[in-house]
Coordinates of C-alpha atoms and ligand atoms in Angstrom, one line a residue:
M219 CA -163.3 65.1 -61.4
K220 CA -165.0 68.3 -62.7
P221 CA -164.1 69.6 -66.3
R222 CA -161.2 72.0 -66.5
N223 CA -163.3 74.8 -67.3
E224 CA -165.2 74.3 -64.6
E225 CA -163.2 73.5 -61.8
L226 CA -160.5 76.9 -62.9
F227 CA -164.1 78.4 -61.9
A228 CA -165.1 77.3 -58.8
R229 CA -161.2 78.5 -57.8
A230 CA -161.3 81.4 -59.5
Q231 CA -164.3 82.3 -57.7
A232 CA -163.5 81.7 -53.9
R233 CA -160.4 84.4 -54.6
I234 CA -162.3 87.3 -56.9
P235 CA -165.2 88.9 -56.6
A236 CA -167.5 86.3 -59.0
G237 CA -164.0 85.0 -60.8
V238 CA -163.3 87.9 -63.5
N239 CA -161.1 90.9 -63.1
S240 CA -163.1 92.4 -65.4
P241 CA -167.1 92.1 -65.5
V242 CA -168.6 91.1 -68.9
R243 CA -166.1 88.6 -68.7
A244 CA -168.2 86.2 -65.9
F245 CA -170.9 84.9 -68.3
R246 CA -172.8 86.8 -66.0
A247 CA -175.6 88.0 -68.8
V248 CA -175.2 84.6 -71.0
G249 CA -174.5 82.0 -68.5
G250 CA -172.2 79.4 -68.4
T251 CA -168.8 79.0 -67.5
P252 CA -166.4 81.0 -69.4
P253 CA -163.9 79.0 -71.3
F254 CA -160.1 79.6 -69.6
F255 CA -157.9 80.1 -72.1
E256 CA -154.6 79.0 -72.2
R257 CA -152.9 80.1 -75.9
A258 CA -153.6 81.9 -78.6
S259 CA -153.0 82.1 -82.7
G260 CA -153.5 83.5 -84.8
A261 CA -157.4 83.4 -85.5
H262 CA -157.5 81.0 -82.4
L263 CA -158.1 80.5 -79.1
W264 CA -157.5 77.3 -76.6
D265 CA -159.3 76.3 -73.6
A266 CA -158.1 74.7 -70.5
E267 CA -159.6 72.1 -72.0
G268 CA -157.5 71.8 -75.0
R269 CA -161.3 73.5 -77.0
R270 CA -160.2 75.0 -80.2
Y271 CA -162.4 78.1 -80.8
I272 CA -162.3 81.1 -84.4
D273 CA -162.2 84.3 -81.6
Y274 CA -164.2 87.1 -83.0
V275 CA -163.1 89.0 -79.6
C276 CA -159.5 89.6 -79.7
S277 CA -159.6 90.5 -76.2
W278 CA -162.0 93.6 -77.0
G279 CA -160.2 95.2 -79.8
P280 CA -156.7 94.9 -79.5
M281 CA -155.7 91.6 -80.9
V282 CA -156.1 93.1 -85.0
A283 CA -153.2 92.3 -85.5
G284 CA -153.8 88.6 -84.7
H285 CA -152.6 86.9 -81.9
T286 CA -148.9 85.9 -80.8
H287 CA -148.1 87.4 -84.3
P288 CA -144.7 86.9 -84.5
A289 CA -143.2 90.1 -85.4
V290 CA -144.6 91.4 -82.4
V291 CA -144.2 88.2 -80.3
E292 CA -140.4 88.6 -81.3
A293 CA -140.2 92.7 -81.0
V294 CA -141.1 91.7 -76.9
Q295 CA -138.8 89.4 -76.3
A296 CA -136.2 91.6 -78.0
A297 CA -137.6 94.5 -75.4
A298 CA -138.2 91.8 -72.1
A299 CA -134.6 91.3 -72.7
R300 CA -134.0 94.6 -72.1
A301 CA -135.5 96.0 -69.7
L302 CA -138.6 95.7 -68.1
S303 CA -139.2 99.5 -66.3
F304 CA -136.9 102.9 -66.7
G305 CA -139.7 104.5 -65.2
A306 CA -137.0 106.7 -67.3
P307 CA -137.0 108.3 -71.2
T308 CA -136.7 105.7 -73.5
E309 CA -136.6 106.1 -77.1
A310 CA -139.4 104.0 -78.0
E311 CA -142.2 106.0 -76.6
V312 CA -140.3 108.9 -79.5
Q313 CA -141.3 106.3 -81.9
M314 CA -144.7 105.3 -80.5
A315 CA -145.6 109.3 -79.8
E316 CA -144.0 110.3 -83.6
T317 CA -146.1 107.2 -85.7
L318 CA -149.2 108.4 -83.9
C319 CA -149.0 112.3 -84.8
R320 CA -147.9 110.7 -88.6
L321 CA -151.6 108.3 -88.4
V322 CA -153.8 110.4 -86.6
P323 CA -154.7 113.8 -87.8
S324 CA -155.6 115.3 -85.1
L325 CA -153.1 114.7 -82.8
E326 CA -150.2 117.4 -82.3
L327 CA -148.6 116.4 -78.8
V328 CA -148.9 112.5 -77.3
R329 CA -149.0 112.1 -73.8
L330 CA -148.2 108.3 -73.4
L331 CA -150.6 106.5 -70.4
S332 CA -151.6 102.9 -69.9
S333 CA -155.5 102.6 -70.2
G334 CA -157.5 103.6 -72.1
T335 CA -160.1 104.6 -68.9
E336 CA -156.5 106.6 -67.7
A337 CA -157.0 109.0 -71.4
A338 CA -160.4 109.5 -70.6
M339 CA -160.3 110.7 -67.6
T340 CA -157.3 113.0 -68.6
A341 CA -159.1 114.3 -71.4
I342 CA -161.8 115.5 -69.6
R343 CA -159.7 116.7 -66.8
L344 CA -157.2 118.7 -69.6
A345 CA -160.6 120.0 -70.9
R346 CA -162.5 121.6 -67.8
G347 CA -158.5 122.7 -67.1
F348 CA -158.3 124.3 -70.1
T349 CA -161.6 126.2 -70.7
G350 CA -161.8 126.5 -66.4
R351 CA -164.8 125.4 -66.9
S352 CA -166.9 122.1 -65.5
V353 CA -169.6 120.2 -67.5
I354 CA -168.7 117.9 -69.5
V355 CA -171.3 116.5 -72.5
K356 CA -171.5 112.8 -72.7
F357 CA -173.8 110.0 -75.2
E358 CA -175.9 107.2 -73.8
G359 CA -174.7 104.0 -74.1
C360 CA -170.9 105.2 -75.1
Y361 CA -168.2 103.5 -72.8
H362 CA -165.8 106.0 -71.5
G363 CA -163.6 104.0 -68.6
H364 CA -164.5 103.9 -65.5
A365 CA -163.5 106.9 -63.7
D366 CA -166.2 108.4 -62.1
S367 CA -167.4 111.0 -63.8
L368 CA -168.1 109.3 -67.3
L369 CA -169.6 106.0 -65.4
V370 CA -173.2 107.5 -66.4
K371 CA -174.4 105.8 -68.3
A372 CA -171.8 104.2 -69.9
G373 CA -172.1 101.3 -72.0
S374 CA -172.0 97.3 -72.5
G375 CA -170.4 97.2 -68.8
A376 CA -173.1 98.2 -67.0
L377 CA -175.6 97.6 -70.1
T378 CA -174.9 93.2 -69.2
F379 CA -176.0 94.3 -65.1
G380 CA -179.1 96.3 -66.1
H381 CA -177.2 99.6 -64.1
P382 CA -176.1 101.9 -66.4
S383 CA -174.8 104.0 -64.0
S384 CA -172.5 102.3 -60.5
A385 CA -172.7 102.5 -56.9
G386 CA -170.2 105.2 -55.0
V387 CA -169.5 106.9 -57.3
P388 CA -171.0 111.3 -55.2
A389 CA -173.7 112.6 -56.6
E390 CA -172.3 115.7 -57.1
T391 CA -169.9 114.7 -59.1
A392 CA -172.0 113.0 -61.9
A393 CA -173.7 115.9 -61.5
H394 CA -171.0 117.6 -63.9
T395 CA -171.9 115.5 -66.2
V396 CA -174.9 115.4 -68.7
V397 CA -175.4 112.7 -70.4
L398 CA -177.9 113.0 -74.2
D399 CA -178.9 110.2 -76.7
Y400 CA -176.1 109.7 -79.3
N401 CA -176.9 110.9 -82.4
D402 CA -179.5 113.6 -81.3
A403 CA -177.9 117.2 -82.9
R404 CA -180.5 119.1 -82.4
Q405 CA -180.2 117.5 -78.0
V406 CA -177.5 118.9 -78.3
A407 CA -177.4 122.6 -80.0
A408 CA -180.6 122.6 -77.9
L409 CA -177.8 122.9 -74.5
F410 CA -175.3 124.1 -76.3
D411 CA -177.9 127.6 -77.1
A412 CA -179.5 126.7 -72.5
R413 CA -175.5 126.7 -71.1
G414 CA -172.9 126.8 -73.8
A415 CA -170.8 129.2 -72.2
E416 CA -170.6 126.1 -68.5
I417 CA -169.2 123.2 -71.1
A418 CA -165.3 122.3 -71.5
G419 CA -165.9 119.1 -73.3
V420 CA -168.2 117.1 -75.3
I421 CA -166.9 113.4 -75.5
V422 CA -168.1 110.5 -77.9
E423 CA -167.4 107.3 -79.3
P424 CA -167.5 108.9 -83.3
V425 CA -168.1 105.7 -83.5
A426 CA -170.7 103.8 -80.6
G427 CA -168.7 99.7 -79.8
N428 CA -169.3 99.6 -76.3
M429 CA -173.4 99.8 -77.2
N430 CA -173.2 96.7 -79.9
L431 CA -171.7 98.7 -82.8
V432 CA -173.7 102.3 -84.1
L433 CA -172.9 104.1 -86.6
P434 CA -173.1 108.4 -85.9
A435 CA -175.9 109.1 -87.9
P436 CA -175.3 111.3 -91.0
G437 CA -174.2 115.3 -90.0
F438 CA -173.4 114.1 -86.3
L439 CA -170.2 113.9 -85.3
E440 CA -170.4 117.7 -87.8
A441 CA -173.1 119.1 -85.6
L442 CA -170.4 118.4 -82.7
R443 CA -167.9 119.6 -83.8
E444 CA -169.5 122.6 -84.9
Q445 CA -171.0 123.5 -81.9
C446 CA -168.0 123.0 -79.1
T447 CA -166.2 125.2 -81.6
R448 CA -168.9 127.5 -81.3
Q449 CA -168.8 128.3 -77.9
G450 CA -165.7 126.9 -77.4
A451 CA -165.6 123.9 -75.7
V452 CA -163.6 120.8 -76.0
L453 CA -164.2 117.7 -78.7
I454 CA -162.5 114.2 -77.3
F455 CA -163.1 111.7 -79.4
D456 CA -162.7 108.6 -77.9
E457 CA -161.0 106.6 -80.4
V458 CA -159.5 103.2 -77.8
M459 CA -162.0 101.4 -80.1
T460 CA -162.3 102.8 -83.2
G461 CA -158.5 103.7 -83.4
F462 CA -156.8 101.4 -86.1
R463 CA -160.1 100.0 -87.0
V464 CA -162.5 102.4 -88.3
A465 CA -159.6 102.8 -90.7
T466 CA -155.3 103.4 -89.9
G467 CA -155.6 107.4 -88.9
G468 CA -159.5 105.7 -86.9
A469 CA -163.1 107.7 -87.3
Q470 CA -161.6 111.0 -87.3
A471 CA -160.2 110.4 -90.1
R472 CA -162.8 108.5 -91.4
F473 CA -165.1 110.8 -91.5
G474 CA -163.1 114.3 -92.1
I475 CA -164.0 115.8 -89.0
R476 CA -161.3 117.0 -86.5
P477 CA -161.9 117.1 -82.6
D478 CA -159.6 118.7 -79.6
L479 CA -158.5 116.3 -78.2
T480 CA -158.0 112.6 -78.9
T481 CA -158.0 108.9 -76.5
L482 CA -156.3 106.0 -78.2
G483 CA -155.7 102.4 -76.0
K484 CA -156.5 98.8 -77.5
V485 CA -154.3 98.4 -80.6
I486 CA -152.1 100.9 -80.1
G487 CA -150.5 98.3 -77.8
G488 CA -151.0 95.2 -79.6
G489 CA -152.1 93.9 -76.2
L490 CA -150.4 94.7 -73.9
P491 CA -151.7 97.5 -71.5
V492 CA -150.2 101.2 -73.4
A493 CA -152.8 104.5 -74.3
A494 CA -152.5 108.2 -75.1
V495 CA -154.5 111.3 -75.1
G496 CA -153.5 113.7 -77.7
G497 CA -154.3 116.6 -79.9
R498 CA -154.4 120.2 -80.0
R499 CA -150.7 121.5 -78.7
D500 CA -152.4 124.3 -76.9
I501 CA -154.3 121.9 -74.6
M502 CA -152.0 119.3 -74.2
Q503 CA -149.4 122.5 -73.5
K504 CA -151.6 122.4 -69.8
I505 CA -150.9 119.0 -68.8
A506 CA -148.5 119.1 -66.0
P507 CA -145.4 119.9 -65.9
L508 CA -145.5 122.0 -68.4
G509 CA -148.6 123.1 -67.6
P510 CA -151.1 123.3 -64.4
V511 CA -153.7 119.8 -65.4
Y512 CA -152.3 117.2 -63.3
Q513 CA -151.8 113.9 -64.6
A514 CA -148.3 111.1 -64.5
G515 CA -147.6 107.1 -64.3
T516 CA -145.2 104.6 -62.8
L517 CA -145.4 102.6 -65.7
S518 CA -146.0 104.7 -68.3
G519 CA -144.0 103.9 -71.8
N520 CA -143.3 101.2 -70.7
P521 CA -141.2 99.0 -73.0
V522 CA -142.3 95.9 -73.4
A523 CA -146.0 97.1 -73.8
L524 CA -144.5 99.7 -76.8
A525 CA -142.1 97.2 -78.5
A526 CA -145.7 95.4 -79.1
G527 CA -147.8 98.2 -79.5
L528 CA -144.6 99.5 -82.0
A529 CA -144.3 96.1 -84.3
T530 CA -148.8 95.7 -83.8
L531 CA -149.4 99.4 -85.9
E532 CA -146.3 98.7 -88.5
L533 CA -148.4 95.6 -89.9
V534 CA -151.9 98.3 -89.1
E535 CA -149.9 100.5 -91.1
A536 CA -149.0 98.0 -94.4
P537 CA -150.6 98.3 -97.3
G538 CA -153.9 96.5 -98.2
F539 CA -154.6 95.6 -94.0
Q540 CA -157.1 97.7 -93.6
E541 CA -158.5 96.8 -97.0
R542 CA -158.1 92.8 -95.5
V543 CA -159.9 93.1 -92.4
A544 CA -162.5 95.3 -93.2
A545 CA -163.2 92.9 -96.2
T546 CA -162.7 90.1 -93.5
A547 CA -166.1 92.2 -91.5
R548 CA -168.3 92.5 -94.0
S549 CA -168.5 88.6 -95.2
L550 CA -169.3 87.6 -91.8
C551 CA -171.8 90.3 -92.0
E552 CA -173.2 89.1 -95.0
G553 CA -172.4 85.2 -94.6
L554 CA -174.4 85.8 -90.4
A555 CA -177.1 87.2 -92.1
A556 CA -178.2 85.1 -95.0
E557 CA -178.3 82.5 -92.6
A558 CA -180.3 84.2 -90.5
K559 CA -182.3 84.8 -92.5
R560 CA -182.3 80.8 -93.5
A561 CA -183.6 79.7 -90.3
G562 CA -186.6 82.9 -90.6
I563 CA -185.0 84.9 -87.7
A564 CA -185.4 88.8 -87.0
F565 CA -181.7 89.5 -87.6
S566 CA -179.6 92.0 -88.9
S567 CA -175.9 92.8 -89.5
Q568 CA -173.0 95.8 -89.4
S569 CA -169.0 96.5 -90.2
I570 CA -166.8 99.1 -90.6
G571 CA -163.1 98.7 -91.4
S572 CA -162.7 94.9 -88.6
M573 CA -164.9 95.7 -86.4
F574 CA -168.5 94.7 -86.3
G575 CA -172.4 93.9 -85.0
L576 CA -175.0 91.2 -84.5
Y577 CA -178.6 92.3 -83.9
F578 CA -181.8 90.5 -83.8
R579 CA -184.0 93.1 -84.7
E580 CA -184.8 94.1 -88.1
V581 CA -182.4 97.0 -89.1
P582 CA -178.7 97.9 -87.8
P583 CA -179.1 100.6 -84.4
T584 CA -178.9 104.5 -84.6
S585 CA -179.8 105.6 -81.0
F586 CA -179.5 103.1 -77.8
A587 CA -182.3 102.8 -77.4
E588 CA -183.2 100.5 -80.4
V589 CA -180.4 98.7 -78.5
M590 CA -182.5 97.9 -75.7
Q591 CA -185.1 96.6 -78.8
C592 CA -182.7 93.8 -80.0
D593 CA -183.9 90.3 -78.1
A594 CA -181.5 89.5 -75.6
P595 CA -182.5 86.2 -75.0
R596 CA -182.7 85.3 -78.5
F597 CA -178.6 86.7 -78.6
N598 CA -178.1 84.3 -76.1
R599 CA -179.0 80.9 -77.2
F600 CA -177.4 81.8 -80.0
F601 CA -174.3 82.7 -78.6
A602 CA -174.6 79.6 -76.1
A603 CA -175.1 77.2 -79.7
M604 CA -171.6 79.4 -81.6
L605 CA -169.5 78.7 -78.0
A606 CA -170.2 75.6 -78.2
R607 CA -169.1 75.1 -82.1
G608 CA -165.9 76.3 -81.3
V609 CA -167.0 80.5 -82.0
Y610 CA -166.2 82.5 -79.6
L611 CA -168.2 86.3 -79.3
A612 CA -168.2 88.5 -76.9
P613 CA -170.5 86.9 -74.3
S614 CA -173.1 89.7 -74.4
A615 CA -175.9 91.2 -76.5
Y616 CA -174.6 94.9 -76.0
E617 CA -171.1 94.0 -77.5
A618 CA -169.6 94.9 -81.0
G619 CA -167.3 91.8 -82.6
F620 CA -164.1 92.0 -84.5
V621 CA -161.8 90.6 -86.8
S622 CA -158.6 90.2 -86.3
F623 CA -156.0 89.4 -90.7
A624 CA -155.4 86.4 -89.1
H625 CA -158.6 85.2 -90.2
D626 CA -159.1 83.6 -93.1
A627 CA -161.7 82.4 -95.7
A628 CA -161.6 78.6 -93.9
D629 CA -162.4 81.0 -90.0
I630 CA -165.4 81.9 -92.5
E631 CA -167.1 79.6 -94.1
Q632 CA -166.4 76.9 -90.7
T633 CA -168.1 80.2 -88.8
L634 CA -170.9 80.5 -90.8
R635 CA -171.3 76.6 -90.5
A636 CA -171.5 77.1 -86.5
A637 CA -174.3 79.9 -87.1
R638 CA -176.4 77.7 -89.8
E639 CA -177.3 75.5 -86.9
S640 CA -177.2 78.1 -84.2
F641 CA -180.0 80.5 -85.6
A642 CA -181.8 77.5 -86.2
L643 CA -181.4 76.0 -81.3
A644 CA -182.3 80.0 -81.6
A645 CA -184.9 79.9 -83.6
Ligands
LIG787 C1 -162.0 99.9 -73.9 C2 -162.8 101.2 -73.7 C3 -161.5 101.8 -73.4 C4 -161.6 102.4 -71.5 O1 -160.4 101.2 -72.0 P1 -159.7 100.3 -71.1 O2 -158.2 99.8 -71.2 O3 -160.2 99.4 -70.6 O4 -159.2 101.4 -69.7 C5 -162.8 103.5 -73.3 N1 -162.9 104.0 -74.0 C6 -163.6 103.2 -74.7 C7 -164.7 104.0 -76.5 C8 -163.3 101.7 -75.4 O5 -163.7 101.1 -75.9

């Protein structure tokens, strides 16, 4: 009899393209069979064969409080017992909107939706509707979900498969998207000088987390703010990943830059589908039914999903939360760098808040081109060795990593023991 993970993967591939419902899950870049998970608790996952893993994916970001936190599970169970969905207003939506506006500095009005993709799509539609212009500026390696006009040179999922854009996106649609190099303020200034009056908005991950982890260079975000203000373009911070991870108030709080619009997702649903777009009142007032920019959702503001999100945000807001997760990410990064050095491997790492990047090169990358210089085959060997030792890293050299409040010193210690053997095997 086949091992259970392999059996499930074979069945999955018979009925689901590549056996998965989101591409990177298929393990195509790293090879092998993805574990099929059955349950999770705190920092740990268990697969269909009963094997335990320390989780550094955290569902790609949302599980910042750790898996199945009792406060979150209880809130979800209570909400589910009351109602699964109304498609009509609830107090939970008011609480979520108030909480987001209180915690994220630039938010004046917010609209809740169900995915980061929807949030980014709505943000650029708002930018276009507000300005009456067409051009959207994005940066190579940044991912903003899979809406047509944003699926141009779009980071990890696309990178992993080596075609940075997608078939099925009309050239006419992509033609309104200008792609520049992340961290290159001079390119931004040159574009604004040449075509400023056509630019509806600039969308950026204020800390890039979809081409591994790339920090904004000093002055880069400031330059975006300055150019957008000067030319009347809408500055959109896509904080779907950075929100409540880089800081409680997101990257905008950490770097002191006020975007015009912000997208949120991942953490604000605590593991269930919640996302948001929010920002300046005058721009948000353009959204239907107040204004002419259409947006809607049958399950938007779903009460069960919001219960998970609100309970998670309550935990995230507690004193000491951000300090603890940031310290955990730092000690992981420092420990891994020390183990790599011991094995004589070119490696670097860095973290910001509860996000981290691991790079098989001497120093952390500052651009997409530098990310591409990382030794991906060596990462793949390291990944496989870590997985075999019960450490679940993201299955691609181009993804950021995440820790949660539940990761403790014993988890880090066990991870570093596994890393000592894995670096030696990957050398
Ligand atoms: C994950 C992510 C998205 C897309 O969110 P989905 O909920 O997967 O649609 C958009 N932007 C960024 C920065 C993300 O990390």
